[in-house]
Short mmCIF file of C-alpha atoms in Angstrom, two decimals:
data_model
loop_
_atom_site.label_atom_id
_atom_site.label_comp_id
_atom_site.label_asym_id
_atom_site.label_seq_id
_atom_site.Cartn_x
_atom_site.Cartn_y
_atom_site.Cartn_z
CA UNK A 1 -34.84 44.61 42.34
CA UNK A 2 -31.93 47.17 44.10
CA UNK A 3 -28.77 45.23 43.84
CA UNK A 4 -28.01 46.69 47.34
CA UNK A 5 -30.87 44.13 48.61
CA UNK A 6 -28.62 40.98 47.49
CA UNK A 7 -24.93 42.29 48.76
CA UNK A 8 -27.05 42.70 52.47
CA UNK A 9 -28.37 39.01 51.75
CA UNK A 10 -25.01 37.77 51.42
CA UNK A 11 -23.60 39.99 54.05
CA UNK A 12 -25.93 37.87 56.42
CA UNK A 13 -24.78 34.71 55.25
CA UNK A 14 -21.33 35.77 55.80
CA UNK A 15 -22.25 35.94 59.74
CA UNK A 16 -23.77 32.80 59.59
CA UNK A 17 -20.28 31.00 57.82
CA UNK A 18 -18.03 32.65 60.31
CA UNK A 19 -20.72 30.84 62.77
CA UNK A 20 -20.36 28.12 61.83
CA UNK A 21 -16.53 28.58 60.81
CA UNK A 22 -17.20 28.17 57.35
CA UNK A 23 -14.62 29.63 55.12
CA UNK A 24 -17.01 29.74 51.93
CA UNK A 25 -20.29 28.50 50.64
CA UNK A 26 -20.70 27.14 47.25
CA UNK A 27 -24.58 28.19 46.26
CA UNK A 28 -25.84 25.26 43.89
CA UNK A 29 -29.43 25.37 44.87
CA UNK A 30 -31.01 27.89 42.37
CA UNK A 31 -33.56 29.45 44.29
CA UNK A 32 -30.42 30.63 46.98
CA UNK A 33 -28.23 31.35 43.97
CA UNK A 34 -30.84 33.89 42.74
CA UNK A 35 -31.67 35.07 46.42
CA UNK A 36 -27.92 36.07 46.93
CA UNK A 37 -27.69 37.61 43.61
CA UNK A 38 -30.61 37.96 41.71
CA UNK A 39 -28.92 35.76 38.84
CA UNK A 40 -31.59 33.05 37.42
CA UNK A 41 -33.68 31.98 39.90
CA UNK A 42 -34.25 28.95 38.01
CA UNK A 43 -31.72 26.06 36.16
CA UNK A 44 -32.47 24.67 32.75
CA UNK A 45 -33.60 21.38 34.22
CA UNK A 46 -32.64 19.21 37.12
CA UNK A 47 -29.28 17.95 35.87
CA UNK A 48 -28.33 21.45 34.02
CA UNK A 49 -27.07 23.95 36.63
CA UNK A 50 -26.88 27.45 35.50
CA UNK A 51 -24.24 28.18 37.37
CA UNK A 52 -22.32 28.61 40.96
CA UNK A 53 -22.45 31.05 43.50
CA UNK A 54 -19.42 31.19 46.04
CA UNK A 55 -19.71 33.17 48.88
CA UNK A 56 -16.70 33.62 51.12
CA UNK A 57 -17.00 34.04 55.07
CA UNK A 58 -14.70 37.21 54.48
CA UNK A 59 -13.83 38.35 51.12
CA UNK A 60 -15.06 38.58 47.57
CA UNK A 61 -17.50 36.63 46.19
CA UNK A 62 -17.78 34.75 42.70
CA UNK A 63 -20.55 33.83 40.23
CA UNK A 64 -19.64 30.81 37.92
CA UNK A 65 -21.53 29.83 34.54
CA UNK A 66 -21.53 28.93 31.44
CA UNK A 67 -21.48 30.78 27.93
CA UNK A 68 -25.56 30.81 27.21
CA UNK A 69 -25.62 33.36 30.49
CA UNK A 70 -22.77 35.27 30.03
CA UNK A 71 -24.88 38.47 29.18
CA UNK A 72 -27.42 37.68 32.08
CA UNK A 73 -24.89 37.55 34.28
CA UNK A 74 -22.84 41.37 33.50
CA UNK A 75 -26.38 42.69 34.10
CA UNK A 76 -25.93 41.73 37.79
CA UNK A 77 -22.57 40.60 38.62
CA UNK A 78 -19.26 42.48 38.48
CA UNK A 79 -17.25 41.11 35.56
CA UNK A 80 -13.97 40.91 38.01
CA UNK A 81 -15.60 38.36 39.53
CA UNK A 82 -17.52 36.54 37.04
CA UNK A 83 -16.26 33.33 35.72
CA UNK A 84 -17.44 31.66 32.23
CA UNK A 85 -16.86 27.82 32.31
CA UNK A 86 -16.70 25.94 29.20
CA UNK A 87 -15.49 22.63 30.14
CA UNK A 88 -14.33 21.37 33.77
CA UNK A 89 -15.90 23.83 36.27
CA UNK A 90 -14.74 22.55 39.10
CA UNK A 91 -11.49 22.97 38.26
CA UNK A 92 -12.29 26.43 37.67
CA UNK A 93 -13.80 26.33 41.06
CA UNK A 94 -10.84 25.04 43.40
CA UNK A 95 -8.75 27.60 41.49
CA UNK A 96 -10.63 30.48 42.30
CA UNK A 97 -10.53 29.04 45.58
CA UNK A 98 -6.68 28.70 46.11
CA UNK A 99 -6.48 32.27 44.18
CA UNK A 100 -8.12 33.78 47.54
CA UNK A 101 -6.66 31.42 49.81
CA UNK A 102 -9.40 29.42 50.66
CA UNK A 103 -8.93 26.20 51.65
CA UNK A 104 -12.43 24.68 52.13
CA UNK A 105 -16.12 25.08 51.23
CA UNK A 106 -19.53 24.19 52.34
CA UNK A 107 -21.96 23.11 49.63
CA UNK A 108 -25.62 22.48 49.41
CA UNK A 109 -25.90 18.29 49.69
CA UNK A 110 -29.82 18.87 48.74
CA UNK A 111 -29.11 20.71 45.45
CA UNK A 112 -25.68 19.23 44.34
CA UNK A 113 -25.15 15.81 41.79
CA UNK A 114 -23.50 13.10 43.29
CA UNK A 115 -20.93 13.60 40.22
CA UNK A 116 -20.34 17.49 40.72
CA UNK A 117 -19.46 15.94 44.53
CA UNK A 118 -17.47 13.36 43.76
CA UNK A 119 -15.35 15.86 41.19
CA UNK A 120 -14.61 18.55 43.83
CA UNK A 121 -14.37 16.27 46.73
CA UNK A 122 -11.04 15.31 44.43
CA UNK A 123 -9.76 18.46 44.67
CA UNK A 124 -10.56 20.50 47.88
CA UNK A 125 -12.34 20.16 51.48
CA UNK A 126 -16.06 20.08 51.48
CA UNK A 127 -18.51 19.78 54.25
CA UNK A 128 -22.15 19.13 54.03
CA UNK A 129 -24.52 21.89 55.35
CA UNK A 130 -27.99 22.09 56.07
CA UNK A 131 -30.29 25.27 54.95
CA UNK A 132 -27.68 28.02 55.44
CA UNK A 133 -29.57 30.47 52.89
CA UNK A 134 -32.90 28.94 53.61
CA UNK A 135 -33.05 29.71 57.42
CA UNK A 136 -32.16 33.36 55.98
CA UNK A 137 -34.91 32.98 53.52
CA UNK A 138 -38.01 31.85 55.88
CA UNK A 139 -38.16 35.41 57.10
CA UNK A 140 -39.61 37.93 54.21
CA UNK A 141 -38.40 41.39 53.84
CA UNK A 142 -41.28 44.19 53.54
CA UNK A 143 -40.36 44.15 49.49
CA UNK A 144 -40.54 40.25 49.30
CA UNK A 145 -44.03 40.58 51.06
CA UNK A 146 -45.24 43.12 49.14
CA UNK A 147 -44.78 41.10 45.92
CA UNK A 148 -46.19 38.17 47.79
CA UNK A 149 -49.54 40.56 48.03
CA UNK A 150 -49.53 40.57 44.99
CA UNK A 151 -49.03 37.10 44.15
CA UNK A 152 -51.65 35.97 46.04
CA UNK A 153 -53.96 38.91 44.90
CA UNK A 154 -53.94 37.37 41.60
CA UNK A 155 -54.57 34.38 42.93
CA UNK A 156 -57.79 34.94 45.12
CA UNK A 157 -58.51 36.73 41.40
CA UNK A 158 -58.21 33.85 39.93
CA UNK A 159 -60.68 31.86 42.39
CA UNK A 160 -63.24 34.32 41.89
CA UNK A 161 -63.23 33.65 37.64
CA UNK A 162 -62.77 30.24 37.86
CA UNK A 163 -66.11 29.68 39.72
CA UNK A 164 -67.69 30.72 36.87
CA UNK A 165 -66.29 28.14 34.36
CA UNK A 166 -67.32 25.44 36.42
CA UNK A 167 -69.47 24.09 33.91
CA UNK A 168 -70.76 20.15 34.07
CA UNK A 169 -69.31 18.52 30.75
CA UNK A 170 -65.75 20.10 31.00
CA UNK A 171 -63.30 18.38 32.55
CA UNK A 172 -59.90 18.65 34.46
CA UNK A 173 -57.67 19.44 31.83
CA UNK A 174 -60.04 22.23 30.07
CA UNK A 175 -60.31 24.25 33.68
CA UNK A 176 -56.34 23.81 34.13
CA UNK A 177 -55.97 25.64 31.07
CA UNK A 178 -58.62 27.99 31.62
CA UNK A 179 -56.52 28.52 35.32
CA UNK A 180 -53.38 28.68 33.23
CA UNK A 181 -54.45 31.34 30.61
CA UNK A 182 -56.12 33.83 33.17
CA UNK A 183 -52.65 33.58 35.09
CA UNK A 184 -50.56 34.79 32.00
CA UNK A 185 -52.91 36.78 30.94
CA UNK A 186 -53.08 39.12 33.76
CA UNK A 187 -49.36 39.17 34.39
CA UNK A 188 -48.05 35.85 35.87
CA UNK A 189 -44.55 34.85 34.93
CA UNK A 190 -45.67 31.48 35.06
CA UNK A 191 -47.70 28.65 36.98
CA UNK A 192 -45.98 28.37 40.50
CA UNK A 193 -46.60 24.35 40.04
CA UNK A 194 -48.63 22.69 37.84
CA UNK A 195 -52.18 22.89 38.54
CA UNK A 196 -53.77 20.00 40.88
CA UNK A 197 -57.43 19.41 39.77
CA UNK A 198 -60.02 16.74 40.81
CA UNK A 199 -63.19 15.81 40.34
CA UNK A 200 -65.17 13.71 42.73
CA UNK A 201 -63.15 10.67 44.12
CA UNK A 202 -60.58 12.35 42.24
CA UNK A 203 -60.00 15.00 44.86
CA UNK A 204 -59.35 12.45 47.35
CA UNK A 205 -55.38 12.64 45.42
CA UNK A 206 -54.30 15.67 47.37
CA UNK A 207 -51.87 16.12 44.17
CA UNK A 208 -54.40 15.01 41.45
CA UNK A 209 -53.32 15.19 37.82
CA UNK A 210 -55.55 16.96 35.85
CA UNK A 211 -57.17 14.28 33.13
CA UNK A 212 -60.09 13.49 31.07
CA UNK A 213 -62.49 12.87 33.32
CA UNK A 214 -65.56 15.47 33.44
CA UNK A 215 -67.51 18.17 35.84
CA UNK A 216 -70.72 16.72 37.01
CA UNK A 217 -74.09 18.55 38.19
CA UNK A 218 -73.79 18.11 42.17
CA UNK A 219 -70.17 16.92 42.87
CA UNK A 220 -67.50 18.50 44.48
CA UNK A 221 -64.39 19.77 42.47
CA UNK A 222 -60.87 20.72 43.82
CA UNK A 223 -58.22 22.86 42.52
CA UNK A 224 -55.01 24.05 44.12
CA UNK A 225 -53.13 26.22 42.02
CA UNK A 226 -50.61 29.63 41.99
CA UNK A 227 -48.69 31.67 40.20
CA UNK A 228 -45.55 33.34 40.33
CA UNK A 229 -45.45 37.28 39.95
CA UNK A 230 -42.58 39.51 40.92
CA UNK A 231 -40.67 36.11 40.97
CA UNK A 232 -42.23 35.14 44.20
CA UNK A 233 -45.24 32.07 44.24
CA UNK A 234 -48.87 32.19 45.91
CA UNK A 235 -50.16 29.05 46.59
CA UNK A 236 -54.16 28.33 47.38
CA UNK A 237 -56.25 25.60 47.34
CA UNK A 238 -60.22 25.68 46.99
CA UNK A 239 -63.23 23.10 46.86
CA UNK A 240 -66.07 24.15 44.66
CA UNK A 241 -69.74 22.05 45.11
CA UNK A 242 -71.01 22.22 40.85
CA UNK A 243 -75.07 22.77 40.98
CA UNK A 244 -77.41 24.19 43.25
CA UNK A 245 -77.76 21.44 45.99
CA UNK A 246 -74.47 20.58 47.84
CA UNK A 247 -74.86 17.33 49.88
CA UNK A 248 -74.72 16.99 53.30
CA UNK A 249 -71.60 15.09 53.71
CA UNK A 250 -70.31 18.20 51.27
CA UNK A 251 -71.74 20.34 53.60
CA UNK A 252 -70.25 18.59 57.37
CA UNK A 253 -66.80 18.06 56.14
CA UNK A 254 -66.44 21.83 54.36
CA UNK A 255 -67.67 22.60 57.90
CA UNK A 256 -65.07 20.55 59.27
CA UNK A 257 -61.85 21.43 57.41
CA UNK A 258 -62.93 25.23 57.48
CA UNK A 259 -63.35 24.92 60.99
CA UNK A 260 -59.56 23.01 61.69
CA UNK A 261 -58.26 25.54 59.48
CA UNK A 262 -59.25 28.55 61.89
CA UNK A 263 -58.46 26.57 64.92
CA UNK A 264 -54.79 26.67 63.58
CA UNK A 265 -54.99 30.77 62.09
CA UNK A 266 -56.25 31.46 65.35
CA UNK A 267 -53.41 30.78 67.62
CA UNK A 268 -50.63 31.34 64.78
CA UNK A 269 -48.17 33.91 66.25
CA UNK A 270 -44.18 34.40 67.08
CA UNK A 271 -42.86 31.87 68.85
CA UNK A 272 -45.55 28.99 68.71
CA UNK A 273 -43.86 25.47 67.89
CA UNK A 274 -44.62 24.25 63.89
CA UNK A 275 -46.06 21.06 66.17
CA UNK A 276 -48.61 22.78 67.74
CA UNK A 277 -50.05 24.55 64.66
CA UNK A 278 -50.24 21.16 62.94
CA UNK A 279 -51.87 19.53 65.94
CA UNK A 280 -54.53 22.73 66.47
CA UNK A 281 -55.89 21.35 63.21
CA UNK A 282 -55.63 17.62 63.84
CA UNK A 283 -57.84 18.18 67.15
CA UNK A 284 -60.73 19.62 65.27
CA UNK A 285 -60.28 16.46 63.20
CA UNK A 286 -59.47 14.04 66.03
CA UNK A 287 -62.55 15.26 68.10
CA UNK A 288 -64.55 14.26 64.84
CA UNK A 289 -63.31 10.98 64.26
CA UNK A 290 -61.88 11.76 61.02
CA UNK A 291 -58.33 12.71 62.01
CA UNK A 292 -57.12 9.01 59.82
CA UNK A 293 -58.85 11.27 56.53
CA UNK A 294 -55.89 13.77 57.16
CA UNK A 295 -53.43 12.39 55.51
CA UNK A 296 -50.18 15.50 55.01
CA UNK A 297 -49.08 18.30 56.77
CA UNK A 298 -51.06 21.51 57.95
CA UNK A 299 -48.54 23.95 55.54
CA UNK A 300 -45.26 24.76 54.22
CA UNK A 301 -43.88 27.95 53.98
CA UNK A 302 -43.89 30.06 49.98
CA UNK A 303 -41.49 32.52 48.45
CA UNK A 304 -39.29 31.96 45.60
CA UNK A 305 -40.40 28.45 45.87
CA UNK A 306 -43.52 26.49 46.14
CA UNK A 307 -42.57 24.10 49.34
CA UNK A 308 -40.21 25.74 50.98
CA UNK A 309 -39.42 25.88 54.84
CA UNK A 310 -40.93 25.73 57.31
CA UNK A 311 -43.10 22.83 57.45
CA UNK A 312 -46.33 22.73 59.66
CA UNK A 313 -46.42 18.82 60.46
CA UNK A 314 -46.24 16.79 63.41
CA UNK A 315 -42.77 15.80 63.10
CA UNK A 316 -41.32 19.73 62.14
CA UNK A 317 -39.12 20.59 64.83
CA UNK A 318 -38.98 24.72 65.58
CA UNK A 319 -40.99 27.82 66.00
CA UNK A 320 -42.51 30.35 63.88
CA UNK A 321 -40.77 33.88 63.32
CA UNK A 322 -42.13 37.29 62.51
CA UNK A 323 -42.29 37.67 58.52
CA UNK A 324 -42.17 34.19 58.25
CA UNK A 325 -45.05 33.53 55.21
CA UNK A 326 -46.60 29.93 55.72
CA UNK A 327 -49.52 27.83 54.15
CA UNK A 328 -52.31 26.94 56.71
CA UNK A 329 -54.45 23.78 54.35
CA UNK A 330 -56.24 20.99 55.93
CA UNK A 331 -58.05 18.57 54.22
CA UNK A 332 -60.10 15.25 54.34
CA UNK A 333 -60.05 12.61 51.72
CA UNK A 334 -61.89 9.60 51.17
CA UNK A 335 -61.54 7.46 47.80
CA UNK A 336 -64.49 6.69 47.51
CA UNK A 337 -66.25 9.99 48.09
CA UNK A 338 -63.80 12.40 47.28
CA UNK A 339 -62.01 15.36 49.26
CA UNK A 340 -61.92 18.46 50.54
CA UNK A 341 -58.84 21.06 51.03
CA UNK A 342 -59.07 24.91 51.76
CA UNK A 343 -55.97 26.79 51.65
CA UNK A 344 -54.81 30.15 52.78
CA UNK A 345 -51.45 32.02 52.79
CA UNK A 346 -50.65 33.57 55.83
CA UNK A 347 -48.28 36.37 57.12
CA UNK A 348 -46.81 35.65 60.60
CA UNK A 349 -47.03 39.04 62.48
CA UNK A 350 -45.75 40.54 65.86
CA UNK A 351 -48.53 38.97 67.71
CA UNK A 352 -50.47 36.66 65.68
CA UNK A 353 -50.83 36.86 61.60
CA UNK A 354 -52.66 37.76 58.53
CA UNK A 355 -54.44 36.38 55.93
CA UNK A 356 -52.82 37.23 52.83
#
């Protein structure tokens, strides 16, 4: 990606410090970190940070890590800049900091250890902020969406294959490697999340784990997967009927959820409230009498993460933006029956969207 794309990024998210009369952000949250400088969009594990990002409201800005990424980090970072911590790097940190005469930071409460907190709370001014890089993030660039084409290109791929191994006798875990394989086999980086798939009551777990039990002849079969391409995720969910002769109730609540789903495409557009999306969904449910079998949220938005913002829900406060890339997936579940989700990515366009 042009390095030119991440020094605007930041550029941005200096107007939005001086906003909020911020003299610096320190980037913990790996996703951001990688958005702002296209250094590792991912840490080793959840208490491993691969490293720092501080971005001043008006100055230079400086990329902290440790000696494993020291090479990584030259390939997109200016050495002047670029600090390699071996031991305390928040002392390192605070004396960059008072270097460049800045007294106080914002950090990232969501992505920080309570410990890495408590450390530089001992030794300089932080305040708490909330989504300074992600409300940046929520609206895609025409390069971010054109590698989110062809995320989810791969992924309606991937649906089209998959029907086809949807044999009775295999079970969850076989068809979540066979979705893993064709993924990194034509391309994918990796799994966006780990696969979800159910079988019969089994889809009723909107986030099933994937297990032993077996495809039947005549039963319903869920899978929600993605991938990640060009470092950005696709996310889609579909419900497959296995045999010839799909039940009624299969049938009436495919109808259903296909027809909520629409309800909510069909008004999506600039400026509508994340409530009202949700709730064009719910009604189709409501006016059914199976609005208490919708049990989560109509979407989320997708980019460098899964489940990013926004969220499509009843209690989401705000309104949707051009470019902004959002999941529209209702579902019904019932334990003892099973359940049905159908998921689409869409594009939020100058006056309505598109189905990715």
């Amino acid at each position: 990606m042009n390095t030119d794309i991440f020094a605007q990024r930041r550029e941005n998210l200096k107007r939005s410090l001086k906003k909020k009369g911020l003299e610096a952000l320190l980037v913990s949250h790996a996703a951001n970190r990688y958005y702002l400088s296209g250094f590792e969009l991912h840490d080793a594990q959840c208490n491993e940070s691969t490293g720092w990002l501080l971005v001043t409201a008006d100055g230079e800005d400086f990329l902290f890590t440790d000696p494993r990424y020291t090479d990584a980090a030259k390939k997109v970072w200016d050495e002047n800049n670029l600090f390699i911590y071996s031991t305390d790097k928040h002392k390192l940190v605070t004396q960059v900091m008072k270097d460049n005469g800045i007294e106080s930071m914002g950090i990232e409460p969501r992505a920080m250890h309570l410990f890495d907190y408590d450390k530089l709370y001992s030794l300089t001014k932080i305040y708490s902020t909330d989504n300074l890089v992600e409300n940046l993030r929520v609206i895609k660039d025409e390069d971010e969406i054109r590698r989110m084409d062809a995320s989810i290109q791969l992924n309606h791929e991937l649906f089209e294959y998959i029907e086809g191994q949807l044999i009775p006798g295999r079970t969850e875990e076989e068809i979540a490697w066979e979705v893993e394989k064709f993924f990194r086999e034509h391309g994918a980086e990796e799994l966006a999340f780990s696969t979800i798939v159910g079988v019969g009551p089994n889809a009723a777990l909107p986030h099933s784990i994937p297990g032993k039990t077996k495809l039947r002849e005549n039963d319903l079969i869920l899978i929600d997967t993605g991938c990640r391409l060009q470092d950005y995720n696709s996310d889609q969910t579909r419900t497959f009927w296995v045999g010839d002769k799909p039940s009624d109730r299969f049938k009436e609540t495919m109808a259903l959820v296909r027809a909520a789903q629409q309800a909510a495409i069909d008004i999506i557009r600039p400026g509508l409230s994340y409530k009202d999306a949700y709730f064009a969904a719910y009604n189709v449910f409501a006016e059914a009498g199976v609005e208490h079998l919708f049990t989560h949220g109509l979407g989320h938005g997708v980019g460098l993460e899964t489940h990013e913002p926004p969220s499509l829900s009843r209690a989401a406060n705000g309104v949707l933006q051009e470019n902004m890339v959002v999941t529209v997936e209702p579902g019904l579940y019932d334990p003892e029956w099973g359940g049905i989700r159908w998921e689409y990515q869409v594009l939020v366009t100058k006056d309505g969207c598109r189905t990715m």
